[in-house]
Tab-separated table of C-alpha atoms in Angstrom:
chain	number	residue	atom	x	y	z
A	1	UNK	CA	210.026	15.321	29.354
A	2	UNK	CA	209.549	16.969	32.918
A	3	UNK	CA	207.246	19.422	30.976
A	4	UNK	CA	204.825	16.538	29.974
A	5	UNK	CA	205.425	14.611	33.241
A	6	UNK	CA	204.116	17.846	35.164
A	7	UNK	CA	200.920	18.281	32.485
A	8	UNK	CA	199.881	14.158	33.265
A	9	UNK	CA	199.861	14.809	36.692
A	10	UNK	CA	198.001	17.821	36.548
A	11	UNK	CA	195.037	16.613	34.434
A	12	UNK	CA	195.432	13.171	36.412
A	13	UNK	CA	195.078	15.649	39.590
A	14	UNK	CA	192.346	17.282	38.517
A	15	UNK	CA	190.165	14.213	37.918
A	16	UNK	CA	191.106	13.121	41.248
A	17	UNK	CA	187.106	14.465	42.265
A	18	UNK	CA	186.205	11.325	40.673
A	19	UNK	CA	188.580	8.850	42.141
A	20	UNK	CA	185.323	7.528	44.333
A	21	UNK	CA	183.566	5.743	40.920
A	22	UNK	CA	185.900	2.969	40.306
A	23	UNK	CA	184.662	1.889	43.815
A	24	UNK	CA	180.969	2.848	43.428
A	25	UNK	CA	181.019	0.979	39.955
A	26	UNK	CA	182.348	-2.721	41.814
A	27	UNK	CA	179.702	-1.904	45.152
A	28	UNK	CA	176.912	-1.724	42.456
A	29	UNK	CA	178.357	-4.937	40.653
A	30	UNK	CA	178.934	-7.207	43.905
A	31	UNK	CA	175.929	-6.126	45.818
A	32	UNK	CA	172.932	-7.505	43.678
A	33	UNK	CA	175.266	-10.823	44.000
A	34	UNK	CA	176.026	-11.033	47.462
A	35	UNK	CA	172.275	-10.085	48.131
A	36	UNK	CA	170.456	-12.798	46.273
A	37	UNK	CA	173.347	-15.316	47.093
A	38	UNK	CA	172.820	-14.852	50.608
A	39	UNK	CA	169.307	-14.876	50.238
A	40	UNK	CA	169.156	-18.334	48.873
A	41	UNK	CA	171.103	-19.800	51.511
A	42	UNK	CA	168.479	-18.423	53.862
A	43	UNK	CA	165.254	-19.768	55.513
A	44	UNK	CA	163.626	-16.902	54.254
A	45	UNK	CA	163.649	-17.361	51.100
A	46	UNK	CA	161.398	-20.459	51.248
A	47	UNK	CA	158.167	-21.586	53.421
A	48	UNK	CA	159.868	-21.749	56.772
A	49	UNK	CA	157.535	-20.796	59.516
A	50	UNK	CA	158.317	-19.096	62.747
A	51	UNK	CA	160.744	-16.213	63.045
A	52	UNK	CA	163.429	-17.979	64.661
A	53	UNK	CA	163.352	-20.436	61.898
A	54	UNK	CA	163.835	-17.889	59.418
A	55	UNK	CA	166.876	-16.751	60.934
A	56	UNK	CA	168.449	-19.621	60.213
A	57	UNK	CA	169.660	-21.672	56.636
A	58	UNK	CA	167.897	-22.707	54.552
A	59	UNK	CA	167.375	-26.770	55.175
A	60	UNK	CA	168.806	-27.550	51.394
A	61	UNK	CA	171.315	-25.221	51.833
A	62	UNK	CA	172.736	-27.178	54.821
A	63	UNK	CA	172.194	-30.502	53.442
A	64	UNK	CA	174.497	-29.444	50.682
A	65	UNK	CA	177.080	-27.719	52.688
A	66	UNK	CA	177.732	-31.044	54.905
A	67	UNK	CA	177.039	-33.963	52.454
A	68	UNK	CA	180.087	-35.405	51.511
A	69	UNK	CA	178.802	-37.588	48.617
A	70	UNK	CA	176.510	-34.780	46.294
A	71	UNK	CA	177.623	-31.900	48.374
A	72	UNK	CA	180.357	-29.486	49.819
A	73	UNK	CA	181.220	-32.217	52.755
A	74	UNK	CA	182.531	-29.345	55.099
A	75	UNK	CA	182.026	-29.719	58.938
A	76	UNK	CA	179.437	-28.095	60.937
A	77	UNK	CA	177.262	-27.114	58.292
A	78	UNK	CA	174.468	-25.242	59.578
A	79	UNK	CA	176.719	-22.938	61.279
A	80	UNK	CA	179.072	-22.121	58.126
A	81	UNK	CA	175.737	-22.076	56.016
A	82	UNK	CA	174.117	-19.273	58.236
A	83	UNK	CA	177.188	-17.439	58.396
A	84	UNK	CA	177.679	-17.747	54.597
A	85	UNK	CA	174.492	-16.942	54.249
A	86	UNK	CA	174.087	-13.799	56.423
A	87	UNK	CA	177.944	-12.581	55.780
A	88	UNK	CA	176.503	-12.152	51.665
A	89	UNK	CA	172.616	-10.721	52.645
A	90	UNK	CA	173.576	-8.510	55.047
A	91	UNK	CA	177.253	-7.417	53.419
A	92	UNK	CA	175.522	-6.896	49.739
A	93	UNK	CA	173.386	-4.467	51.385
A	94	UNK	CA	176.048	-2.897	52.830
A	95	UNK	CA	178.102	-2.923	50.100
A	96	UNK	CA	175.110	-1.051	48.190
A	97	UNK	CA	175.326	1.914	50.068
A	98	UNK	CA	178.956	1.554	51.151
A	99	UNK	CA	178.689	1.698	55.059
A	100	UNK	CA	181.629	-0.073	56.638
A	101	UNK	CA	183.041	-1.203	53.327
A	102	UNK	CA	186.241	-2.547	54.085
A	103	UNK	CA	185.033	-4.259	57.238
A	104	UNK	CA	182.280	-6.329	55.639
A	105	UNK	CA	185.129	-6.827	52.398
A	106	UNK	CA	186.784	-9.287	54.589
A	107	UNK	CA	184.346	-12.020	55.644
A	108	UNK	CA	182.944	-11.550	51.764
A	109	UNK	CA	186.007	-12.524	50.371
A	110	UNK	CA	186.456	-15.471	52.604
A	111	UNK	CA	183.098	-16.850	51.471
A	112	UNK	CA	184.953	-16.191	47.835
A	113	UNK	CA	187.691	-18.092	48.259
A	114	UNK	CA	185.755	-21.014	50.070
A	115	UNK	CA	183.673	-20.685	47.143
A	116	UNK	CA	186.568	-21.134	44.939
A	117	UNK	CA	188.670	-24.038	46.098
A	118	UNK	CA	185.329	-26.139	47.773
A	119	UNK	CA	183.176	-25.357	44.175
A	120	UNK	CA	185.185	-24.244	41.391
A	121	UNK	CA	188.178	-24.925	41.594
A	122	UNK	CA	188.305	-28.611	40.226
A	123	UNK	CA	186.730	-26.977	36.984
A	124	UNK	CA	189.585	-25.242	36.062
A	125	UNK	CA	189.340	-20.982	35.517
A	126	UNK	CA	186.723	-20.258	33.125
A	127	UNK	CA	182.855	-20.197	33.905
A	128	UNK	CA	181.612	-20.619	31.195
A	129	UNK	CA	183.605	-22.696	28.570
A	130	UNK	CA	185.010	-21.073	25.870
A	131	UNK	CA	184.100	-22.715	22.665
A	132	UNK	CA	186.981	-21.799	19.953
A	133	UNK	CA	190.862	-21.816	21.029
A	134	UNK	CA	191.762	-19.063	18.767
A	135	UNK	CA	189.972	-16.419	20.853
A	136	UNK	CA	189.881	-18.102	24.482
A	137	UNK	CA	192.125	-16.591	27.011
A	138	UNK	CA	194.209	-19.924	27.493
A	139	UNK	CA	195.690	-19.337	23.979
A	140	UNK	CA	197.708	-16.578	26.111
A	141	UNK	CA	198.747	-18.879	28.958
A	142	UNK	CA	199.797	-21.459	26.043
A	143	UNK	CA	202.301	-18.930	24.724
A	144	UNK	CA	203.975	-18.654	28.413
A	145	UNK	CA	203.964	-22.125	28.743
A	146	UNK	CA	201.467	-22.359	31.949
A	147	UNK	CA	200.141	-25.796	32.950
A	148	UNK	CA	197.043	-26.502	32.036
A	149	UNK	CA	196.746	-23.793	29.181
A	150	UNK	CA	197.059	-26.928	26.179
A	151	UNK	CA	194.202	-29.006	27.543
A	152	UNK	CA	191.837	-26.103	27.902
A	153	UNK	CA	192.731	-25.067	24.404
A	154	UNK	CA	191.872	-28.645	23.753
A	155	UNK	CA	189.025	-28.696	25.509
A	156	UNK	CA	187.552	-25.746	23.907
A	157	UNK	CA	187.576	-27.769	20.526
A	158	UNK	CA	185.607	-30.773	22.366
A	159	UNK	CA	183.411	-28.145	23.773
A	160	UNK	CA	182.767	-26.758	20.140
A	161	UNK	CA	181.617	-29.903	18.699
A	162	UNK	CA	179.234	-30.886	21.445
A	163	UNK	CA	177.517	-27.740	21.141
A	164	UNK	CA	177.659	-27.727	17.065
A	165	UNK	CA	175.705	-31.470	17.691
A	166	UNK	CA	173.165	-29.883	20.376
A	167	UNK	CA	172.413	-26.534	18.029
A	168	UNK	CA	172.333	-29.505	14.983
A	169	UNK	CA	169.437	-31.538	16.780
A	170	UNK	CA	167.396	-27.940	17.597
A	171	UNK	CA	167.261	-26.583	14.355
A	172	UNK	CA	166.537	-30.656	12.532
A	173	UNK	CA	163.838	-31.207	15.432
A	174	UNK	CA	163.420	-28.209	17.836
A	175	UNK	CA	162.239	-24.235	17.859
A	176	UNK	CA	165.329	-22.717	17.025
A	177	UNK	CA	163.771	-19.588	16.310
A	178	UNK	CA	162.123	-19.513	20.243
A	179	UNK	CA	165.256	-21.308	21.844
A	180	UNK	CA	167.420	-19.002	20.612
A	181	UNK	CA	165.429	-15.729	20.847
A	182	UNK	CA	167.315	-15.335	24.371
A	183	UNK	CA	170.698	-16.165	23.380
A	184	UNK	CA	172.337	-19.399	21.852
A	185	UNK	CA	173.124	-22.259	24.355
A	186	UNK	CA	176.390	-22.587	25.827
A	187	UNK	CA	178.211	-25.253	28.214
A	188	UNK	CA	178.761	-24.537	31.980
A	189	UNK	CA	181.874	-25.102	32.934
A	190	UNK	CA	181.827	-23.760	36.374
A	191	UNK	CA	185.216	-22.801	37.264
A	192	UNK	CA	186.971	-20.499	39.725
A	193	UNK	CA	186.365	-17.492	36.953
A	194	UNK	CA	183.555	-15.570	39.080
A	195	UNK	CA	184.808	-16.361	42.397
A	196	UNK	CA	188.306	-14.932	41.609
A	197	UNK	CA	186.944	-11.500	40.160
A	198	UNK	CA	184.426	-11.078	42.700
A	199	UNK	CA	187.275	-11.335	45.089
A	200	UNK	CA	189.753	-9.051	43.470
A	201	UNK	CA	187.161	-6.649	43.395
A	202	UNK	CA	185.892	-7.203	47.414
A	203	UNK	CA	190.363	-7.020	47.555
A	204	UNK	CA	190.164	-3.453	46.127
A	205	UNK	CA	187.074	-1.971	48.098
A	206	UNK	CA	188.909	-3.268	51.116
A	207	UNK	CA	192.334	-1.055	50.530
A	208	UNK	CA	190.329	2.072	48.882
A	209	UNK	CA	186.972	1.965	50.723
A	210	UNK	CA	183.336	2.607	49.755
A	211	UNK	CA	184.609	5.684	47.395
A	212	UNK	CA	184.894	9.521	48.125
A	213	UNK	CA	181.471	11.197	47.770
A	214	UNK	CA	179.628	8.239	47.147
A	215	UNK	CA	179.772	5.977	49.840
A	216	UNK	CA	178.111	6.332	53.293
A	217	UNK	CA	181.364	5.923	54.636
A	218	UNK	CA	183.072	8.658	53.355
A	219	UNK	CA	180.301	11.489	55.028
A	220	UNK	CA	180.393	9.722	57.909
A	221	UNK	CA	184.397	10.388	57.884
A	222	UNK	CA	183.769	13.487	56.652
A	223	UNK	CA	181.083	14.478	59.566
A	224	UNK	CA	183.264	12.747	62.257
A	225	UNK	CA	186.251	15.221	61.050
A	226	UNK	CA	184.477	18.152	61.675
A	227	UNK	CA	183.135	17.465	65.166
């Protein structure tokens, strides 16, 4: 036993040179999603004139933040929408190249979990609704007995048949051949699914870093070391 304990940990030890691409792999994920998210919350990505003005959020961004009726209804919305907006431009780029990781980890997740519980979170866990209970994750969650696992398994059958009725009236009266070159349609159910992954991964780069070898962090550790 003590024979194959030592062997694991010396062919775990010797891939220890790669230990730096788990991290790489999530920066490449996130940052093309923090970019553009940010981006869209940003006067610059529309006709705003004036540099100041671009600075700032977009207008429709802050009218969603702080309406309480078709919105987000939080409190002083053009600040949190240009800090939302600038924490996810400016930290997806940074996250790209992996300089200051696990500082710009922390106000990223925050926008996750305000995200999460402000968006998502009435929706339930999945994104995108799972249309057949045999194979969606909640059948799981229904063998432990969590709350909430039976009507999800539920609503995947209600799901099922609203989307056996919609691909019914495209192929009787539609282009089912062009509407479904891209993919076949599926129901949005917008839950906390994203948010929460996105946020375990920001949790990881923040304990581990941008990644040995790979990260601008690391050879600026590396560099400061050796002065």
């Amino acid at each position: 036993m003590k024979k194959l304990t030592h062997l694991y940990e010396s062919a775990i030890g010797k891939l220890s040179f790669l230990d730096g691409l788990p991290a790489l792999l999530f920066r490449l994920i996130l940052a093309p999603v923090m970019i553009i998210a940010g981006y869209n919350k940003l006067a610059i990505s529309g006709d705003t004139q004036g540099f100041f003005n671009n600075l700032l959020a977009s207008p429709d961004v802050v009218q969603w933040f702080g309406n309480s009726e078709w919105g987000l209804g939080l409190p002083f919305p053009d600040l949190l929408a240009f800090l939302a907006g600038w924490s996810e431009f400016l930290g997806g780029w940074f996250l790209l190249f992996g300089l200051l990781t696990r500082l710009v980890s922390i106000p990223l997740m925050f926008t996750m979990v305000v995200a999460a519980t402000s968006v998502h979170w009435h929706n339930g866990w999945f994104a995108i609704a799972p249309t057949n209970p045999e194979t969606s994750a909640a059948q799981v969650l229904d063998w432990l007995s969590i709350p909430g696992a039976k009507e999800s398994l539920e609503n995947s059958l209600e799901v099922q048949d609203r989307i056996g009725k919609i691909r019914g009236l495209v192929d009787e009266h539609g282009f089912p051949d062009y509407l479904y070159e891209k993919g076949k349609p599926s129901i949005l159910n917008n839950g906390i699914e994203f948010s929460a992954i996105y946020f375990a991964m920001l949790l990881s780069l923040f304990f581990v870093g941008g990644g040995r070898f790979v990260s601008v962090d690391y050879w600026l550790k590396r560099s400061a070391f050796k002065e």
